[in-house]
Short mmCIF file of C-alpha atoms in Angstrom, two decimals:
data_model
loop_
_atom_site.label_atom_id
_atom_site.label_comp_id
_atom_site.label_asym_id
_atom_site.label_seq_id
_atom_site.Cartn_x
_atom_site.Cartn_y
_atom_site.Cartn_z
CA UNK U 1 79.15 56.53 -66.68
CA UNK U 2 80.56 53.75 -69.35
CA UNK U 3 83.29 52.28 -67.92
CA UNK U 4 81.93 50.85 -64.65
CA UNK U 5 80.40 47.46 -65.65
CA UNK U 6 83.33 45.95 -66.71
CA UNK U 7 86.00 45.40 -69.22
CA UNK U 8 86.82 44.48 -72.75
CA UNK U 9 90.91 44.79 -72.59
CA UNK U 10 91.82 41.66 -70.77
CA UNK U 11 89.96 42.71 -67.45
CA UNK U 12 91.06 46.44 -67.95
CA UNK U 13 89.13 49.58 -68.08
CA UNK U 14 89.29 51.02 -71.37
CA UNK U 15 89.72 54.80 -71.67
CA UNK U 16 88.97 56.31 -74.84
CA UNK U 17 90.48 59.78 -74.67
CA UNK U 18 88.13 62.49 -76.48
CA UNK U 19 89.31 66.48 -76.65
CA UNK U 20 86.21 68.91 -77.59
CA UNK U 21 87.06 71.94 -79.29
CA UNK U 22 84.51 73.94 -77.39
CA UNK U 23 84.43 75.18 -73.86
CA UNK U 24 80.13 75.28 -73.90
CA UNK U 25 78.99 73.29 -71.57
CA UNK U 26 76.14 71.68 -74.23
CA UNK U 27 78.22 70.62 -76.92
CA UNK U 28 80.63 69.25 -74.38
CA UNK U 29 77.65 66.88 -72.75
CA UNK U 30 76.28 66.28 -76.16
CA UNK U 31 79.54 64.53 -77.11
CA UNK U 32 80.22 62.72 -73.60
CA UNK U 33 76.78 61.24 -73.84
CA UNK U 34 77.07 59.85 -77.66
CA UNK U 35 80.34 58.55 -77.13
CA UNK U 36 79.30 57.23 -73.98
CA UNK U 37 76.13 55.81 -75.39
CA UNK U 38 78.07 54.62 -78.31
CA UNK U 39 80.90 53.03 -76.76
CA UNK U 40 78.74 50.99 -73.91
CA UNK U 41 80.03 49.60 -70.69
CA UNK U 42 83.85 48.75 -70.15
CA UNK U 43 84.86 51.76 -71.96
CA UNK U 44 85.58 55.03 -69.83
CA UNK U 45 84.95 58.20 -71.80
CA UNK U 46 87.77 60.74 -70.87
CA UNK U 47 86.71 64.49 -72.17
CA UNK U 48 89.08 67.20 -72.09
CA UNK U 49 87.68 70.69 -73.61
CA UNK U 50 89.65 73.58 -75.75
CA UNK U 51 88.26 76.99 -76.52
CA UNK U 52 89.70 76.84 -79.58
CA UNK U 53 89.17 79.08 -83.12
CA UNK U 54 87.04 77.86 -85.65
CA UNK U 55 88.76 80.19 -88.54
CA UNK U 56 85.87 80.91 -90.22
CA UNK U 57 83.28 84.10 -89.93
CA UNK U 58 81.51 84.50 -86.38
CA UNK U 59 78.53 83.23 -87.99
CA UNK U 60 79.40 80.79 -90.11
CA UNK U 61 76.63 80.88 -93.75
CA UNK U 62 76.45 77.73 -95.83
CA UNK U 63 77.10 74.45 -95.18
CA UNK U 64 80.63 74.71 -96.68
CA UNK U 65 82.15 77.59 -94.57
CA UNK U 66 80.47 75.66 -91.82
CA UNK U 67 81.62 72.11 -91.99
CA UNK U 68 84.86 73.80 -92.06
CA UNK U 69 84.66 75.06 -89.00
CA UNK U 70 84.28 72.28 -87.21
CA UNK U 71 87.14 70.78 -88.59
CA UNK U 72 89.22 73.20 -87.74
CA UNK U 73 87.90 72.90 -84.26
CA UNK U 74 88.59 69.42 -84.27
CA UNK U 75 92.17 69.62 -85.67
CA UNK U 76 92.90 72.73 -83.14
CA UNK U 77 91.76 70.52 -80.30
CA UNK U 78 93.56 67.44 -81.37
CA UNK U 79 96.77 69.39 -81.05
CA UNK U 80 95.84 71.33 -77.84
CA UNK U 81 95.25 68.16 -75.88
CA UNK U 82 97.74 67.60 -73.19
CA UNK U 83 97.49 63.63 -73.21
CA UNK U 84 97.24 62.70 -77.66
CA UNK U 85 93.21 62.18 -77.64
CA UNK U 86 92.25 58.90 -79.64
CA UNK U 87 89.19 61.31 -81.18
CA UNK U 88 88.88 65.00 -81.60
CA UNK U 89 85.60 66.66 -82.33
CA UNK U 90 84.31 69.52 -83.74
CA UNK U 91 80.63 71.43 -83.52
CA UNK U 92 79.84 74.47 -85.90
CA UNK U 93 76.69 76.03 -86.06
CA UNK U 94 75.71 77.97 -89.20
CA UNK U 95 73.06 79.18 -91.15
CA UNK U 96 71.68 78.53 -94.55
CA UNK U 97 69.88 81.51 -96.76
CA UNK U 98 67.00 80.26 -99.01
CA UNK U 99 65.02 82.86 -101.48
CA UNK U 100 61.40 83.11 -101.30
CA UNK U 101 61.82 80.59 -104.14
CA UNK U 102 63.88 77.93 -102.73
CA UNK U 103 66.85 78.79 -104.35
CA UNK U 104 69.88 79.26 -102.05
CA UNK U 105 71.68 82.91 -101.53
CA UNK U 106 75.27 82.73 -103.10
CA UNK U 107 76.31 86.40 -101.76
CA UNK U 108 74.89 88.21 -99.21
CA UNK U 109 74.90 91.46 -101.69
CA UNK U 110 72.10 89.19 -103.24
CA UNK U 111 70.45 89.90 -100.26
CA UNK U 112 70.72 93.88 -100.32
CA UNK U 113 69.65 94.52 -103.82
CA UNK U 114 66.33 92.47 -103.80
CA UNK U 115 63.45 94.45 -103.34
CA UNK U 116 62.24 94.88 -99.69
CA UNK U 117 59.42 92.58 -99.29
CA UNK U 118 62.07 89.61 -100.64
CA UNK U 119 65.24 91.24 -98.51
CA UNK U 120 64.90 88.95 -95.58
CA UNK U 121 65.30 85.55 -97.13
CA UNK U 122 64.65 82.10 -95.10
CA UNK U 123 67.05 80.79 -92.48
CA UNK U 124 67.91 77.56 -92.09
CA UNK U 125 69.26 76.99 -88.92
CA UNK U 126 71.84 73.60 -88.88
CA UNK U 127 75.24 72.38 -87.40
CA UNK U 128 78.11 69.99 -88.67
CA UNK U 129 79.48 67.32 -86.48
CA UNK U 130 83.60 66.64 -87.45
CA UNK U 131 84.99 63.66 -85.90
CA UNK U 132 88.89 63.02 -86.22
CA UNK U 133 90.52 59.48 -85.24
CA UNK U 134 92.14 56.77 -86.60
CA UNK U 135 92.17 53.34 -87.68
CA UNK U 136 93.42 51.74 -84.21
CA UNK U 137 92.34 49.21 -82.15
CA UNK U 138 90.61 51.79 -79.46
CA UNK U 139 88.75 53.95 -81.86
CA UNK U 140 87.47 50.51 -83.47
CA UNK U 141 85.97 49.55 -79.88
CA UNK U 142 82.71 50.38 -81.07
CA UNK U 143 82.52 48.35 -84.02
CA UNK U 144 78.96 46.46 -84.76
CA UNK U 145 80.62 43.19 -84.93
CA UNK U 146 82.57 43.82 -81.78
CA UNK U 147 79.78 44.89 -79.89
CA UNK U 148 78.30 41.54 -80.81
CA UNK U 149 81.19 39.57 -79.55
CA UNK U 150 80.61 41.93 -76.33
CA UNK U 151 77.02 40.80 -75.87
CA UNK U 152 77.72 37.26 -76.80
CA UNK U 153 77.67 34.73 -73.65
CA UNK U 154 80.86 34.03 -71.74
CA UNK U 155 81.23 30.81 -72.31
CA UNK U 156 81.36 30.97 -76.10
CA UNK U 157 84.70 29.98 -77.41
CA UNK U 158 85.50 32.99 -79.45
CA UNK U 159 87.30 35.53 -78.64
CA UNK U 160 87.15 39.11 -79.25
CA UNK U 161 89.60 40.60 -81.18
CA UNK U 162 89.78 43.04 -78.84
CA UNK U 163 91.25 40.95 -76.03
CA UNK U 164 94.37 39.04 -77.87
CA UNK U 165 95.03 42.32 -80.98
CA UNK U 166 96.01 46.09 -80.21
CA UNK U 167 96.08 48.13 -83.69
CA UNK U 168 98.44 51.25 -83.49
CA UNK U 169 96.80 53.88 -85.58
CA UNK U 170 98.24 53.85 -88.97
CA UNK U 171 95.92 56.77 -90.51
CA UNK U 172 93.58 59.61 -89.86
CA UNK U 173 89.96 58.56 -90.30
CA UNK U 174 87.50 61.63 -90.39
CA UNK U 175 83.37 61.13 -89.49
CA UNK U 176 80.85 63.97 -90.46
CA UNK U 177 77.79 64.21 -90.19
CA UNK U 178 74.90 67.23 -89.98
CA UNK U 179 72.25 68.02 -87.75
CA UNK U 180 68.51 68.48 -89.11
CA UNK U 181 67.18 72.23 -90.44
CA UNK U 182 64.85 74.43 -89.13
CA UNK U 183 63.57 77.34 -90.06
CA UNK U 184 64.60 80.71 -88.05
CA UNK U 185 61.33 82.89 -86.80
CA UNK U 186 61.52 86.16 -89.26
CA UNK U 187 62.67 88.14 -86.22
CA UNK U 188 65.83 86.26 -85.64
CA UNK U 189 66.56 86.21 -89.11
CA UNK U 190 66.35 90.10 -89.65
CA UNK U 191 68.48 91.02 -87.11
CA UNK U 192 70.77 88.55 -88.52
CA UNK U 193 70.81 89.43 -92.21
CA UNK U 194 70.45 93.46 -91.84
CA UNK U 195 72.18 94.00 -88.15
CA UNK U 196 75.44 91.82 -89.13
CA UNK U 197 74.50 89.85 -85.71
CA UNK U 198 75.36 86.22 -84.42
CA UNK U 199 72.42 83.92 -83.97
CA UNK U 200 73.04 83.63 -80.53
CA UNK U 201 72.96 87.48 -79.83
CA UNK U 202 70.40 87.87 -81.99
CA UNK U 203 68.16 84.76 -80.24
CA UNK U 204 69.09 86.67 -76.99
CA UNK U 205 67.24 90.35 -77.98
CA UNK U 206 64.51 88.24 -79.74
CA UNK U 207 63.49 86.25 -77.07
CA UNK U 208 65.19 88.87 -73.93
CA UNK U 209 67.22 86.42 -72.46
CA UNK U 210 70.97 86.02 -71.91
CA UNK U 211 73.58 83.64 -73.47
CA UNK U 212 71.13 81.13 -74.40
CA UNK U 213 73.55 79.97 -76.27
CA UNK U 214 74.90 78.22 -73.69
CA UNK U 215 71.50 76.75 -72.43
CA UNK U 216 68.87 75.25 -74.71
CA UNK U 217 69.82 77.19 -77.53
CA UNK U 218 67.57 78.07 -80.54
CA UNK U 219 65.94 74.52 -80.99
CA UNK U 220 65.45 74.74 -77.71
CA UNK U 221 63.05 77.42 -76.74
CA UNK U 222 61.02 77.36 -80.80
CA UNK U 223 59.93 73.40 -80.06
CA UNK U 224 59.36 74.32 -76.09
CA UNK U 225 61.83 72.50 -74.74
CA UNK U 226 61.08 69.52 -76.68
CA UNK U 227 64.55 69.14 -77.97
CA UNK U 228 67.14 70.87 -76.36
CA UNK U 229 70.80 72.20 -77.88
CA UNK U 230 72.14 68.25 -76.33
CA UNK U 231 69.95 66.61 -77.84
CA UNK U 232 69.69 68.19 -81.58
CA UNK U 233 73.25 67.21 -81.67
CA UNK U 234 72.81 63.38 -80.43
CA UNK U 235 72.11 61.87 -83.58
CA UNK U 236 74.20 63.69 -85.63
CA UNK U 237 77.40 62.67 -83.32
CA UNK U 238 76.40 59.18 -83.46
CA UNK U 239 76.02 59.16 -87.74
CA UNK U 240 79.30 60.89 -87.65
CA UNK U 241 80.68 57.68 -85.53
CA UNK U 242 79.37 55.56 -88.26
CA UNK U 243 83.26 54.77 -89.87
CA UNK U 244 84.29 53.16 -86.34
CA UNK U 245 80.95 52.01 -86.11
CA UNK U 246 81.24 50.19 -89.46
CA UNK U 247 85.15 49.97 -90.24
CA UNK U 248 84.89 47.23 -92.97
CA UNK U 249 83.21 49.58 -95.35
CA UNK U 250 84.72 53.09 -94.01
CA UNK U 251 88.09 52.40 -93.42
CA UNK U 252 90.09 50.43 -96.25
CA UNK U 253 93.35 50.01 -93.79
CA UNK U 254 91.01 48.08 -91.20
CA UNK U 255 91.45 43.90 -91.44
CA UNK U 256 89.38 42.17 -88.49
#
C-alpha cells in the first residue's frame, strides 16, 4: 500500500482520507487502487465506504440522470463520513439507448410505439466517475509539479511546497470523468427495455449467474475476463483526478 516508503509532510505519513459512496466491493478497490496509484508512496490512502442513495431511477438511462447519480453518491458520502474525508466519490452505472439509426432515445414511450423489429434499440453500457474535494494542500498532493519535486534527488536545494505550506480548503473542487461504451448483447438489452429490469439482474438471467454485479460485472464476462468491473473504472477515476492532478489550470483559487 502507498504510504509505506516514506514521507512528504516533514517525515510524516500522509493520510488522505477518501469515503466511497458504495458498499460493492469493486468500485470500492477500483477507487483505493487509483488513488493509491495516483497519489504514490508517502501518502496512506484511508477508505471508508457508505451504502448510500443515488436519487435517481434503479437504472439510471442517459448520461445526464447518470452523472447525477454519482454525485449524489458522492455528496451523501461526504456527509456520512465519520472523520470529514478530504475526497468523496461517486460511481453510477447507466445505460444509453441508440435507434437503429444512431440517433439517441429521448423517452422510453419512443421505444414502445416503434414497430417491432426497431423496439429493442442499442445499449450502450457506461459509468460516470464524481470526485468531490477541495483546493487544500492534501488534495493537491498529487500535483504533476509536486510529484516532480518528489522524484527530484535529495540533495537538491528546493523544497517542496509541501514540506514548509499547509492550504486549508477554501472551496469545493468537483472531477468527472466517464468510462468507455459498449454495446449490450440483444438479450440483456430486451429484458432491460421490455421487462423494466436492472442490468445487473438482467446480466444475471442472461448469463445464469448470481450478483455478478458484484464480481466482474458486464465488461467483465463479454471481453472474457479481459477487463474486469476494477479495471473499466481505472482510467476513468484517474481523468476524473485530473483538477488535483493539474491545479494551475483547474482550480483558479490554487497559487503554488
Amino acid at each position: 500500500m502507498a504510504g509505506e516508503n516514506g514521507s512528504i509532510h516533514d517525515g510524516a505519513v500522509v493520510n488522505v482520507r477518501v469515503a466511497v459512496g458504495s458498499g460493492n466491493p469493486c468500485k470500492i478497490e477500483a477507487v483505493r487502487s487509483a488513488f493509491e496509484h495516483a497519489f504514490g508512496s508517502g501518502v496512506n490512502i484511508v477508505i471508508s465506504s457508505h451504502n448510500v442513495p443515488s436519487n435517481v431511477s434503479d437504472q439510471p438511462m442517459g448520461t445526464e440522470e447518470t452523472k447525477r447519480g454519482a454525485m449524489n453518491r458522492a455528496r451523501a458520502a461526504f456527509a456520512m463520513a465519520k472523520e470529514k474525508p478530504d475526497f468523496a466519490v461517486g460511481l453510477e452505472g447507466g445505460l444509453v439507448m441508440e435507434t437503429n439509426d444512431g440517433e439517441p432515445h429521448k423517452k422510453q414511450e419512443d421505444v414502445d410505439t416503434k414497430k417491432e423489429e426497431d423496439a429493442i434499440p442499442t445499449l450502450w453500457c457506461m459509468a460516470w466517475m464524481a470526485i468531490l474535494g477541495s483546493d487544500s494542500s492534501t488534495c493537491t498532493l498529487i500535483r504533476a509539479d509536486n510529484q516532480n519535486d518528489i522524484m527530484a534527488d535529495s540533495s537538491s536545494s528546493s523544497t517542496p511546497q509541501s514540506q514548509h505550506q499547509y492550504r486549508q480548503a477554501t472551496k469545493q473542487v468537483w472531477g468527472f470523468a466517464q468510462t468507455g461504451h459498449f454495446a449490450l448483447p440483444p438479450q440483456v438489452a430486451q429484458l432491460v427495455v421490455k421487462e423494466g429490469m436492472e442490468l445487473g439482474d438482467a446480466d444475471d438471467q442472461v448469463f445464469d449467474r448470481t450478483n455478478g454485479k458484484h464480481g466482474s460485472g458486464t465488461v467483465g464476462i463479454l471481453t472474457n475476463g479481459m477487463i474486469d468491473r476494477a479495471n473499466y473504472y481505472d482510467h476513468a477515476l484517474k481523468l476524473a483526478l485530473t483538477p488535483w492532478i493539474r491545479p494551475d489550470l483547474y482550480i483558479p483559487s490554487f497559487s503554488s
